[in-house]
Coordinates of C-alpha atoms in Angstrom, one line a residue:
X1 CA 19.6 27.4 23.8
X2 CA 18.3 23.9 24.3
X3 CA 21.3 21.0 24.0
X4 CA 21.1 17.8 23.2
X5 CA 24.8 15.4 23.3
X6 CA 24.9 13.2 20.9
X7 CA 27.3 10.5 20.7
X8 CA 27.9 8.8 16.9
X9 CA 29.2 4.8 16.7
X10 CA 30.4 4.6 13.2
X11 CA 33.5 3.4 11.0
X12 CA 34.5 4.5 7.7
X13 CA 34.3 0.8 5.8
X14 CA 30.4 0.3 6.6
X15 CA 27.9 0.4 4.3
X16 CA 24.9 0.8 6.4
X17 CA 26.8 3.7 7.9
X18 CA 27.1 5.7 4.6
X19 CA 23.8 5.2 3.7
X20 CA 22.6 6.9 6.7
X21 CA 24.0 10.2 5.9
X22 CA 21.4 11.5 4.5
X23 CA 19.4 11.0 7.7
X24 CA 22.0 12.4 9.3
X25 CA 22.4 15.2 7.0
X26 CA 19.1 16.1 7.6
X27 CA 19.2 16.1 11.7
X28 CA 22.2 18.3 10.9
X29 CA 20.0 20.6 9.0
X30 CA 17.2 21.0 10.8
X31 CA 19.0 21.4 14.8
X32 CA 22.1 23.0 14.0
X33 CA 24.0 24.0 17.6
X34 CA 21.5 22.4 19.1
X35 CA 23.3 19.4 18.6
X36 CA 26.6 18.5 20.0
X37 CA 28.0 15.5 17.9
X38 CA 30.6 13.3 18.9
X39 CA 32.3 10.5 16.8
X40 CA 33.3 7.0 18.3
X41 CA 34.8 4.7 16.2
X42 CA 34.3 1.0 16.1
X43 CA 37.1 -0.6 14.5
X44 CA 35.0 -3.0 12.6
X45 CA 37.9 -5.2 11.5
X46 CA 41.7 -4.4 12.1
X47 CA 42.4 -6.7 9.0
X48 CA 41.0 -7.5 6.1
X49 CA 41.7 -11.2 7.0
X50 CA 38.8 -11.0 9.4
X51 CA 36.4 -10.6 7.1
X52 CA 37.6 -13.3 5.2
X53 CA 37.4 -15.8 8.2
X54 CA 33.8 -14.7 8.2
X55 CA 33.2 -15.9 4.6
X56 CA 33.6 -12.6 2.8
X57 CA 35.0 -12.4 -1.3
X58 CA 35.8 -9.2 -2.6
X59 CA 33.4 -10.2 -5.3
X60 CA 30.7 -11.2 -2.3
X61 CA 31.4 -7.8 -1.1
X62 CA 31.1 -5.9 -4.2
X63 CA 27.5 -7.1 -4.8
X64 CA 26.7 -6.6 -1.4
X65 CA 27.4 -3.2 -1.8
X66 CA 25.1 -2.8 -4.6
X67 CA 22.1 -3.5 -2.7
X68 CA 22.8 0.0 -0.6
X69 CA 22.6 2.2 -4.0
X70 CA 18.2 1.8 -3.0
X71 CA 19.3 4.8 -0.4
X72 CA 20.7 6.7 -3.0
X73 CA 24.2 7.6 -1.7
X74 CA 26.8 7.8 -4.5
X75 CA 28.0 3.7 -4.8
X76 CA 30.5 2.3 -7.4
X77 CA 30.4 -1.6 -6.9
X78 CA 34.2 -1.7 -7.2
X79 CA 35.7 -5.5 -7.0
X80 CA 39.5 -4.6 -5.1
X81 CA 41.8 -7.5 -5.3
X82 CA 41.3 -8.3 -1.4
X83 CA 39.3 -7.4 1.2
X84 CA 39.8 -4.4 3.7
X85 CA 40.3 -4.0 7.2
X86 CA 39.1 -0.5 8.9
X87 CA 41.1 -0.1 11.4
X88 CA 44.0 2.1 9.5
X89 CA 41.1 4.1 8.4
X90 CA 39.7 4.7 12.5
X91 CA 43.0 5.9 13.5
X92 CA 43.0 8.3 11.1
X93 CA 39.8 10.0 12.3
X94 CA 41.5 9.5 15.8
X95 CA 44.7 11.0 14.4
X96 CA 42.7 14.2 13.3
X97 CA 40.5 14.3 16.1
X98 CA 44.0 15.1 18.0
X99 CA 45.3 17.0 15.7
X100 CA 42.5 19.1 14.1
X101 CA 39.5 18.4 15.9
X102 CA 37.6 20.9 13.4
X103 CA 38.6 18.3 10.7
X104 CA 37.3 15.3 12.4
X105 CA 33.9 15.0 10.5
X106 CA 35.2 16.0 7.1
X107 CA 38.0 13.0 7.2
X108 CA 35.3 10.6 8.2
X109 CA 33.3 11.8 5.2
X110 CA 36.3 11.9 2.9
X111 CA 36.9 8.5 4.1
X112 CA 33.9 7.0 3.5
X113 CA 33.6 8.2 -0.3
X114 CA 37.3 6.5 -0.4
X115 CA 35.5 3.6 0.4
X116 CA 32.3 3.4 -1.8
X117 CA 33.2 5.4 -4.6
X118 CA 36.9 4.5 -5.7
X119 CA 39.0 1.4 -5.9
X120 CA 41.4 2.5 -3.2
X121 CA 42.9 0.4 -0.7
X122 CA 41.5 1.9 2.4
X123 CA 43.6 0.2 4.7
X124 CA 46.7 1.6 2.9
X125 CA 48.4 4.3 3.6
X126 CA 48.4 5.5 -0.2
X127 CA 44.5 5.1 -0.1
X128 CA 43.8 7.2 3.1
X129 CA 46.3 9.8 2.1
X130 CA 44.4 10.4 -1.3
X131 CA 41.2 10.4 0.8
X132 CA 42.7 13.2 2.8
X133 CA 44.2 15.2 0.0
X134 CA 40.8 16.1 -0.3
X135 CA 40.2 18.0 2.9
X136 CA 40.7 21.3 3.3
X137 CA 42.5 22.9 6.1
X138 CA 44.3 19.8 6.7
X139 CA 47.9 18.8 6.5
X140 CA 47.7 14.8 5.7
X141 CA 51.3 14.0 6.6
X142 CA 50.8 15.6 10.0
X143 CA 47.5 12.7 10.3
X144 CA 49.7 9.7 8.8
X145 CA 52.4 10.4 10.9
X146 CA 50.3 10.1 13.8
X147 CA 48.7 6.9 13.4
X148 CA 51.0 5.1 14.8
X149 CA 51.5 6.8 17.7
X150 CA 50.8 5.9 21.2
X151 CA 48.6 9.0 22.0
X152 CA 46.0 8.2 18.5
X153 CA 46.2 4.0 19.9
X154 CA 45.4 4.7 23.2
X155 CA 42.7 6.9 21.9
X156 CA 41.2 4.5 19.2
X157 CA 41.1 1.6 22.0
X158 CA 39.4 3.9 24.2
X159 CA 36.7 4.1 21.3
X160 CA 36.8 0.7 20.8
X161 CA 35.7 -0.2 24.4
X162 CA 33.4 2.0 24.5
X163 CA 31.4 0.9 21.2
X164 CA 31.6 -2.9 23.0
X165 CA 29.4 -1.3 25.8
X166 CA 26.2 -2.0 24.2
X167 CA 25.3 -5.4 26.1
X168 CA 22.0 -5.0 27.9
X169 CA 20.9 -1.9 26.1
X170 CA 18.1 -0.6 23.9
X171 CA 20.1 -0.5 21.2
X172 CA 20.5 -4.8 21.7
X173 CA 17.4 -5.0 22.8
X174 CA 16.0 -4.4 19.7
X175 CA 18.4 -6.3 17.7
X176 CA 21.1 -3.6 16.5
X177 CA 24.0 -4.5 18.4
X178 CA 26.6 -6.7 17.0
X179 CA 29.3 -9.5 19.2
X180 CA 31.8 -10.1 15.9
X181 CA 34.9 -9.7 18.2
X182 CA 33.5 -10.6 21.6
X183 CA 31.7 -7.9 24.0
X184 CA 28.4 -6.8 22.2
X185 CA 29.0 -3.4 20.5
X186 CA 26.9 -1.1 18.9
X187 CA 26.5 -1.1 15.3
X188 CA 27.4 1.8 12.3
X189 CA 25.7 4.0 12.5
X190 CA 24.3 3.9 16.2
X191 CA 23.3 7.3 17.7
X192 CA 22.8 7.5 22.0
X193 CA 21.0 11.5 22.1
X194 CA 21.7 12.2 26.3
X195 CA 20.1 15.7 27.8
X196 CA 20.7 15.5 31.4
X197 CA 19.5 12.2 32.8
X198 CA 17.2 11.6 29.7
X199 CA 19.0 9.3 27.0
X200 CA 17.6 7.8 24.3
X201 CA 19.0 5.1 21.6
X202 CA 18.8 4.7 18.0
X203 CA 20.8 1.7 17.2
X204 CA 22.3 0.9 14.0
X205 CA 20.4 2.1 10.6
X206 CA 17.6 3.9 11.2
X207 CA 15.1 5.9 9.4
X208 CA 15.1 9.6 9.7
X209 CA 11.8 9.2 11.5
X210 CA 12.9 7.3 14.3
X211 CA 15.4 10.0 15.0
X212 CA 13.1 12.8 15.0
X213 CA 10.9 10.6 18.1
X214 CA 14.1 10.7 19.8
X215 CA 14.7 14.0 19.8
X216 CA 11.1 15.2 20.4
X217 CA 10.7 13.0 23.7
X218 CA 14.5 14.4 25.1
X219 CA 13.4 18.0 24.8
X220 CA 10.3 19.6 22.9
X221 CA 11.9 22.9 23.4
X222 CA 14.3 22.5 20.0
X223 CA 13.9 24.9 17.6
X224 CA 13.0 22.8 14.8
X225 CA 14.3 24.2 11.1
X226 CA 11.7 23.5 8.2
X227 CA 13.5 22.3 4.8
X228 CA 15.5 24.3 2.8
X229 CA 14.1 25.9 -0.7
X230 CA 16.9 25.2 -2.7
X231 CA 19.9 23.6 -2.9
X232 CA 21.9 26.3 -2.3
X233 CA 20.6 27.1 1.0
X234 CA 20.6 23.6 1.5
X235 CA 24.5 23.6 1.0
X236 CA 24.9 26.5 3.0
X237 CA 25.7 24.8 6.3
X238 CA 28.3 22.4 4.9
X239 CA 31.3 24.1 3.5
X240 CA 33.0 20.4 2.7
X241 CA 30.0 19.4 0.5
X242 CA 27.0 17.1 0.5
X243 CA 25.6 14.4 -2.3
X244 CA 22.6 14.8 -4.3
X245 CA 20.6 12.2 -2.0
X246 CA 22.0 14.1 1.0
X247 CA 20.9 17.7 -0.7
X248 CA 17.5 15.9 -1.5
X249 CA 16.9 14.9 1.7
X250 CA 17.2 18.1 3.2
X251 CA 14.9 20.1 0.5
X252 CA 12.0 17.0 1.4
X253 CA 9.3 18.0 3.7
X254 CA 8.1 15.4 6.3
X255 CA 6.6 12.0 5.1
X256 CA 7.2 13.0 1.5
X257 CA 9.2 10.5 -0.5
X258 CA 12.8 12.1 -1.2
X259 CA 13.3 13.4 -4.8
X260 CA 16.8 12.7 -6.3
X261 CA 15.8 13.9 -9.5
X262 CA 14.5 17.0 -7.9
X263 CA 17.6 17.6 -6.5
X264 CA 19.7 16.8 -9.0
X265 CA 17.7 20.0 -10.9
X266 CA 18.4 22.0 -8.4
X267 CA 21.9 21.4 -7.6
X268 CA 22.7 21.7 -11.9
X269 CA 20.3 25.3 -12.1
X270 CA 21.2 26.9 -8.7
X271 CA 24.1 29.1 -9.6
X272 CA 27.6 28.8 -9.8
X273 CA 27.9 27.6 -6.2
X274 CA 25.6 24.7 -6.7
X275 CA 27.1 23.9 -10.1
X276 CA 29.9 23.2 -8.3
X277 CA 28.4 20.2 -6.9
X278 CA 28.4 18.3 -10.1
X279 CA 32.0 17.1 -10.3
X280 CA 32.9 14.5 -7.5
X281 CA 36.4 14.4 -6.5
X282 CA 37.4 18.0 -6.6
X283 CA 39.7 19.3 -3.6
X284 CA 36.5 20.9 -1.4
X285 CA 33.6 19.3 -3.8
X286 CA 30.0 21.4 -2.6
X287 CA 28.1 17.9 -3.2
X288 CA 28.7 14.2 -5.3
X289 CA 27.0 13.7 -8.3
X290 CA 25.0 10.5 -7.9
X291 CA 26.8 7.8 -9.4

């Protein structure tokens, strides 16, 4: 089977990143294996303090976040009582990485809907641990213990340089890379799809579209899966759960306009394994209501 590596600058704390997973979802959907995925973090901030020095209010930040709800991932517009650096929340995808490198993608999820859908401190340990209680086949003390250590640091630096290698790339070229902390880095989410020599960028937020180029210039041998019927064959691939835009997304066929509504249907009438979907915040939720 046809391969393509695909290498995934992100961070937990970004919004542009979140609303991506849709797009994401779907690329997951439709290659499968075919697809070898893996994460880099950025390390957007280490403190919370750095976004202040840039101007940021948690009120400023609140609103800000409003303006993503348009891409229909599950947002509350929380106001915390400071501002939030992502570091904390890096190392403990690193820490899992190590630890359960099975788990690495559910964490980063779990993370994220710390971030945009409670009023959790996600730079404290009591806010990442509550994000983790939520994955199963993890043991969160095992992950906070580690994220400290010198084997998850020297492995979240070593992500950190390498999302602050994007100078002189497409991905700068066409004005997706970022220089907040010095070296220009890629951007959440920023995808670099390598097949032998061939490599291909899509830097920062992208449409789905722009993905699907990218794949079909590496290698027009991938089998390409049409959308799923229903939402529970849309769910079948993801055991730790997808939102109603992410379901939706997947059930769309190409250049038609997503259908939350649709999908909200179908998640609420397709069986007890879909219904499952409509409470967020259970232990191993199928999908997020949308919110």
């Amino acid at each position: 089977m046809a391969r393509v590596d695909v290498i995934h600058f992100t961070d937990p704390g970004c919004p542009w990143a979140y609303s991506a997973s849709p797009a994401l979802a779907v690329l997951r959907w439709r290659y499968g294996d075919q697809l070898q995925w893996r994460l880099v973090t950025i390390g957007l901030t280490e403190t919370g303090e750095q976004y202040e020095a840039r101007g940021y209010k948690p009120v400023r930040s609140a609103i800000g976040h409003m303006g993503f709800r348009r891409f229909g991932m599950p947002l509350g517009p929380t106001v915390r009582m400071r501002l939030m650096g992502t570091a904390r929340g890096c190392r403990a995808i690193v820490a899992t990485r190590l630890l359960a490198p099975d788990r690495e993608e559910a964490v980063f999820r779990a993370l994220q809907f710390g971030w945009f859908t409670t009023d959790a401190l996600m730079d404290t340990v009591a806010g990442i641990e509550a994000a983790l209680q939520r994955v199963g086949g993890l043991d969160p003390g095992a992950i906070l213990s580690a994220i400290e250590s010198d084997a998850v640091t020297d492995a979240y630096e070593a992500d950190r340089v390498e999302a602050r290698t994007a100078a002189g790339t497409p991905t700068e070229a066409q004005g997706k890379a970022a220089a907040t902390d010095g070296p220009v880095r890629y951007t959440a989410p920023s995808l670099v799809l390598r097949q032998g020599e061939r490599c291909l960028e899509a830097g920062g937020f992208q449409p789905l579209e722009a993905y699907d180029v990218a794949l079909a210039n590496i290698d027009t041998s991938l089998e390409r899966r049409p959308p799923a019927e229903t939402a529970v064959e849309a769910l079948g691939p993801f055991p730790d759960g997808l939102s109603t835009q992410e379901v939706a997304a997947i059930l769309t066929p190409d250049l038609r306009v997503v259908d939350r509504e649709r999908a909200e249907r179908a998640v609420r009438g397709g069986g007890r394994r879909a219904g499952e979907a409509r409470v967020a915040g259970r232990r191993r939720p199928v999908a997020y209501r949308l919110v």
